[in-house]
C-alpha cells in the first residue's frame, strides 16, 4: 500500500503538466472575425491569405462570408449567400454607414476594418478584445448521441445563439470577371445560419441534430452568441468552435 502511494505521488507533477498543457491548447475565444468577400473582387486575395494565417490562432474564430453584390461583374460567386449580404448591410446600418465593400472584416460584431490591411486588422482585433480578453459569456459545444449540445453560461443582456456550418477549406477556379484565370482559396467558409434559440442572460442549453451542420459541403461548425439591434446583427458576446475547426 505504501509503495502504491509513493508511485501515485511521483505521478502528480506529470498529471499537473498534462492538465496545464490541455488548458493552454484550447483557450476561450477572444475574437470572432467575419470576412465579407467575393469571387468577383480582385482586392480580396490578400484578405483571404491573411485569414489563413489568422486561423492558426486558437483564440480566434475565423469565418469567411461570401456576398453576391459583385455578381453583375461577370462571375456569379459560387459560395455566396444573400443572407451574408444582408448581414453585412446590417452591420453597416448599425454604424450609420450604408456602404458595404469587400474585403471587409467585422470583429466581434462591433468593429470594422479593411480585411486586407494587416496592421489595421491586428489593431482592430486588439481593440475589440481589449488585449485578448476572452469574450464575456462562456460558450461550450460538444457532440452527444448524434446531437450538437451547446451550453451557454450566465451573463448580462439578451442575445441569440446561432450555429454556423463551415467548409474549412475551399478552392474555386474562376473563369470570368476581374479574377478570370485565378483559383481562389478560402478558409472556414460559412455555409448557413441556423438559429438555435434565445438567451436571456441565464445559463442555457441548446441542442440540434448533427445533420444541421452538414449542409452544402460543410465539414465543421462554429457557435456564436450575438445580440440583436432592431433585427440586425450586434455585438458578439460568446463563441465556440466545433470539433476540427
Short mmCIF file of N, CA and C in Angstrom, two decimals, residues 11-94:
data_model
loop_
_atom_site.label_atom_id
_atom_site.label_comp_id
_atom_site.label_asym_id
_atom_site.label_seq_id
_atom_site.Cartn_x
_atom_site.Cartn_y
_atom_site.Cartn_z
N UNK A 11 3.68 10.56 -9.75
CA UNK A 11 2.97 10.88 -10.98
C UNK A 11 2.28 12.23 -10.95
N UNK A 12 2.08 12.79 -9.77
CA UNK A 12 1.35 14.05 -9.66
C UNK A 12 1.93 15.17 -10.50
N UNK A 13 3.24 15.42 -10.50
CA UNK A 13 3.78 16.51 -11.31
C UNK A 13 3.47 16.34 -12.79
N UNK A 14 3.53 15.09 -13.30
CA UNK A 14 3.25 14.84 -14.71
C UNK A 14 1.78 15.08 -15.02
N UNK A 15 0.90 14.72 -14.11
CA UNK A 15 -0.53 14.96 -14.30
C UNK A 15 -0.81 16.45 -14.35
N UNK A 16 -0.11 17.22 -13.48
CA UNK A 16 -0.33 18.67 -13.47
C UNK A 16 0.11 19.29 -14.78
N UNK A 17 1.25 18.83 -15.32
CA UNK A 17 1.73 19.36 -16.60
C UNK A 17 0.75 19.04 -17.71
N UNK A 18 0.21 17.82 -17.70
CA UNK A 18 -0.74 17.41 -18.72
C UNK A 18 -1.98 18.27 -18.70
N UNK A 19 -2.54 18.50 -17.50
CA UNK A 19 -3.73 19.32 -17.38
C UNK A 19 -3.45 20.74 -17.83
N UNK A 20 -2.32 21.30 -17.42
CA UNK A 20 -1.97 22.66 -17.81
C UNK A 20 -1.80 22.76 -19.31
N UNK A 21 -1.18 21.74 -19.93
CA UNK A 21 -0.99 21.76 -21.38
C UNK A 21 -2.32 21.72 -22.11
N UNK A 22 -3.26 20.93 -21.61
CA UNK A 22 -4.56 20.84 -22.25
C UNK A 22 -5.28 22.16 -22.17
N UNK A 23 -5.24 22.84 -21.03
CA UNK A 23 -5.93 24.12 -20.88
C UNK A 23 -5.34 25.15 -21.82
N UNK A 24 -4.02 25.14 -21.97
CA UNK A 24 -3.37 26.14 -22.81
C UNK A 24 -3.68 25.91 -24.28
N UNK A 25 -3.93 24.65 -24.66
CA UNK A 25 -4.16 24.32 -26.06
C UNK A 25 -5.54 24.74 -26.53
N UNK A 26 -6.48 24.96 -25.64
CA UNK A 26 -7.85 25.28 -26.03
C UNK A 26 -8.35 26.51 -25.29
N UNK A 27 -7.80 27.68 -25.60
CA UNK A 27 -8.24 28.89 -24.90
C UNK A 27 -9.64 29.29 -25.32
N UNK A 28 -10.31 30.04 -24.44
CA UNK A 28 -11.61 30.58 -24.81
C UNK A 28 -11.41 31.64 -25.89
N UNK A 29 -12.27 31.68 -26.91
CA UNK A 29 -12.09 32.68 -27.97
C UNK A 29 -12.14 34.11 -27.42
N UNK A 30 -11.26 34.95 -27.96
CA UNK A 30 -11.30 36.36 -27.59
C UNK A 30 -11.80 37.22 -28.74
N UNK A 31 -11.95 36.63 -29.93
CA UNK A 31 -12.46 37.41 -31.05
C UNK A 31 -13.07 36.50 -32.11
N UNK A 32 -14.15 37.00 -32.72
CA UNK A 32 -14.78 36.37 -33.87
C UNK A 32 -14.55 37.29 -35.06
N UNK A 33 -13.92 36.76 -36.10
CA UNK A 33 -13.61 37.54 -37.29
C UNK A 33 -14.53 37.10 -38.42
N UNK A 34 -15.27 38.05 -38.99
CA UNK A 34 -16.12 37.78 -40.14
C UNK A 34 -15.57 38.55 -41.33
N UNK A 35 -15.10 37.84 -42.34
CA UNK A 35 -14.58 38.49 -43.54
C UNK A 35 -15.59 38.37 -44.66
N UNK A 36 -16.08 39.51 -45.13
CA UNK A 36 -17.02 39.55 -46.25
C UNK A 36 -16.22 39.68 -47.53
N UNK A 37 -16.36 38.67 -48.40
CA UNK A 37 -15.53 38.57 -49.60
C UNK A 37 -16.40 38.22 -50.80
N UNK A 38 -15.77 38.24 -51.97
CA UNK A 38 -16.46 37.86 -53.20
C UNK A 38 -15.45 37.32 -54.20
N UNK A 39 -15.87 36.32 -54.95
CA UNK A 39 -15.01 35.79 -56.01
C UNK A 39 -14.85 36.80 -57.15
N UNK A 40 -15.70 37.82 -57.19
CA UNK A 40 -15.59 38.86 -58.20
C UNK A 40 -14.79 40.06 -57.73
N UNK A 41 -14.13 39.93 -56.59
CA UNK A 41 -13.37 41.05 -56.00
C UNK A 41 -11.87 40.80 -56.19
N UNK A 42 -11.23 41.64 -57.02
CA UNK A 42 -9.80 41.45 -57.29
C UNK A 42 -8.93 41.83 -56.11
N UNK A 43 -9.48 42.57 -55.13
CA UNK A 43 -8.71 43.00 -53.97
C UNK A 43 -8.82 42.05 -52.79
N UNK A 44 -9.55 40.95 -52.96
CA UNK A 44 -9.83 40.08 -51.83
C UNK A 44 -8.75 39.03 -51.54
N UNK A 45 -7.90 38.74 -52.52
CA UNK A 45 -6.92 37.67 -52.31
C UNK A 45 -6.02 37.91 -51.10
N UNK A 46 -5.46 39.12 -50.92
CA UNK A 46 -4.62 39.34 -49.72
C UNK A 46 -5.40 39.11 -48.42
N UNK A 47 -6.69 39.45 -48.41
CA UNK A 47 -7.50 39.23 -47.21
C UNK A 47 -7.71 37.75 -46.96
N UNK A 48 -7.94 36.97 -48.03
CA UNK A 48 -8.10 35.53 -47.87
C UNK A 48 -6.82 34.90 -47.33
N UNK A 49 -5.68 35.37 -47.82
CA UNK A 49 -4.39 34.84 -47.34
C UNK A 49 -4.16 35.21 -45.88
N UNK A 50 -4.55 36.41 -45.50
CA UNK A 50 -4.41 36.83 -44.10
C UNK A 50 -5.30 35.99 -43.19
N UNK A 51 -6.50 35.66 -43.67
CA UNK A 51 -7.40 34.83 -42.87
C UNK A 51 -6.80 33.45 -42.61
N UNK A 52 -6.11 32.91 -43.61
CA UNK A 52 -5.45 31.62 -43.43
C UNK A 52 -4.43 31.69 -42.31
N UNK A 53 -3.68 32.79 -42.23
CA UNK A 53 -2.71 32.97 -41.16
C UNK A 53 -3.40 33.13 -39.80
N UNK A 54 -4.43 33.96 -39.76
CA UNK A 54 -5.12 34.22 -38.50
C UNK A 54 -5.81 32.97 -37.97
N UNK A 55 -6.16 32.08 -38.87
CA UNK A 55 -6.85 30.85 -38.46
C UNK A 55 -5.96 29.94 -37.62
N UNK A 56 -4.67 30.19 -37.62
CA UNK A 56 -3.75 29.38 -36.81
C UNK A 56 -3.79 29.77 -35.33
N UNK A 57 -4.39 30.92 -35.04
CA UNK A 57 -4.51 31.37 -33.65
C UNK A 57 -5.72 30.68 -33.01
N UNK A 58 -5.52 29.80 -32.03
CA UNK A 58 -6.65 29.07 -31.44
C UNK A 58 -7.63 29.96 -30.69
N UNK A 59 -7.23 31.20 -30.40
CA UNK A 59 -8.12 32.12 -29.70
C UNK A 59 -9.02 32.92 -30.61
N UNK A 60 -8.92 32.67 -31.93
CA UNK A 60 -9.75 33.39 -32.89
C UNK A 60 -10.72 32.43 -33.57
N UNK A 61 -11.96 32.89 -33.76
CA UNK A 61 -12.93 32.17 -34.57
C UNK A 61 -12.98 32.90 -35.91
N UNK A 62 -12.42 32.27 -36.94
CA UNK A 62 -12.23 32.90 -38.24
C UNK A 62 -13.30 32.40 -39.21
N UNK A 63 -14.04 33.33 -39.82
CA UNK A 63 -15.16 32.97 -40.69
C UNK A 63 -15.13 33.80 -41.97
N UNK A 64 -15.33 33.14 -43.10
CA UNK A 64 -15.44 33.83 -44.39
C UNK A 64 -16.90 33.79 -44.85
N UNK A 65 -17.43 34.96 -45.22
CA UNK A 65 -18.83 35.05 -45.65
C UNK A 65 -18.89 35.67 -47.05
N UNK A 66 -19.03 34.85 -48.09
CA UNK A 66 -19.08 35.37 -49.46
C UNK A 66 -20.41 36.07 -49.75
N UNK A 67 -20.33 37.25 -50.38
CA UNK A 67 -21.51 38.05 -50.70
C UNK A 67 -21.75 38.02 -52.22
N UNK A 68 -22.93 38.49 -52.61
CA UNK A 68 -23.32 38.34 -54.02
C UNK A 68 -23.47 39.64 -54.79
N UNK A 69 -23.12 40.79 -54.21
CA UNK A 69 -23.42 42.05 -54.89
C UNK A 69 -22.42 42.41 -55.99
N UNK A 70 -21.35 41.60 -56.16
CA UNK A 70 -20.46 41.81 -57.29
C UNK A 70 -20.74 40.84 -58.43
N UNK A 71 -21.78 40.05 -58.34
CA UNK A 71 -22.07 39.05 -59.37
C UNK A 71 -22.28 39.67 -60.75
N UNK A 72 -22.73 40.90 -60.79
CA UNK A 72 -23.03 41.54 -62.08
C UNK A 72 -21.76 41.82 -62.89
N UNK A 73 -20.59 41.69 -62.28
CA UNK A 73 -19.34 41.99 -62.98
C UNK A 73 -18.93 40.89 -63.96
N UNK A 74 -19.69 39.82 -64.00
CA UNK A 74 -19.40 38.79 -65.00
C UNK A 74 -19.17 37.40 -64.45
N UNK A 75 -19.10 37.28 -63.11
CA UNK A 75 -18.89 35.96 -62.50
C UNK A 75 -19.79 35.84 -61.27
N UNK A 76 -20.62 34.84 -61.26
CA UNK A 76 -21.52 34.62 -60.13
C UNK A 76 -20.79 33.83 -59.05
N UNK A 77 -20.65 34.41 -57.88
CA UNK A 77 -19.94 33.77 -56.78
C UNK A 77 -20.62 32.45 -56.42
N UNK A 78 -19.84 31.36 -56.47
CA UNK A 78 -20.41 30.03 -56.27
C UNK A 78 -20.65 29.69 -54.80
N UNK A 79 -20.14 30.51 -53.89
CA UNK A 79 -20.32 30.24 -52.46
C UNK A 79 -21.17 31.30 -51.77
N UNK A 80 -21.57 32.33 -52.51
CA UNK A 80 -22.28 33.46 -51.91
C UNK A 80 -23.66 33.07 -51.40
N UNK A 81 -24.10 33.80 -50.39
CA UNK A 81 -25.43 33.61 -49.81
C UNK A 81 -26.03 35.00 -49.59
N UNK A 82 -27.24 35.25 -50.12
CA UNK A 82 -27.86 36.57 -49.94
C UNK A 82 -27.98 36.97 -48.47
N UNK A 83 -28.07 35.99 -47.58
CA UNK A 83 -28.16 36.31 -46.15
C UNK A 83 -26.88 36.96 -45.64
N UNK A 84 -25.75 36.62 -46.25
CA UNK A 84 -24.49 37.24 -45.83
C UNK A 84 -24.44 38.69 -46.30
N UNK A 85 -24.99 38.95 -47.49
CA UNK A 85 -25.07 40.33 -47.97
C UNK A 85 -25.92 41.17 -47.03
N UNK A 86 -27.07 40.62 -46.62
CA UNK A 86 -27.95 41.34 -45.69
C UNK A 86 -27.29 41.51 -44.33
N UNK A 87 -26.52 40.53 -43.93
CA UNK A 87 -25.81 40.62 -42.65
C UNK A 87 -24.80 41.77 -42.69
N UNK A 88 -24.04 41.86 -43.77
CA UNK A 88 -23.07 42.94 -43.89
C UNK A 88 -23.76 44.30 -43.93
N UNK A 89 -24.87 44.39 -44.65
CA UNK A 89 -25.63 45.64 -44.69
C UNK A 89 -26.15 46.00 -43.30
N UNK A 90 -26.51 44.99 -42.52
CA UNK A 90 -26.97 45.23 -41.15
C UNK A 90 -25.88 45.85 -40.29
N UNK A 91 -24.66 45.34 -40.44
CA UNK A 91 -23.53 45.93 -39.70
C UNK A 91 -23.31 47.37 -40.13
N UNK A 92 -23.39 47.63 -41.43
CA UNK A 92 -23.19 48.99 -41.93
C UNK A 92 -24.25 49.94 -41.39
N UNK A 93 -25.48 49.47 -41.34
CA UNK A 93 -26.59 50.29 -40.82
C UNK A 93 -26.37 50.59 -39.34
N UNK A 94 -25.84 49.63 -38.60
CA UNK A 94 -25.64 49.81 -37.16
C UNK A 94 -24.62 50.90 -36.86
#
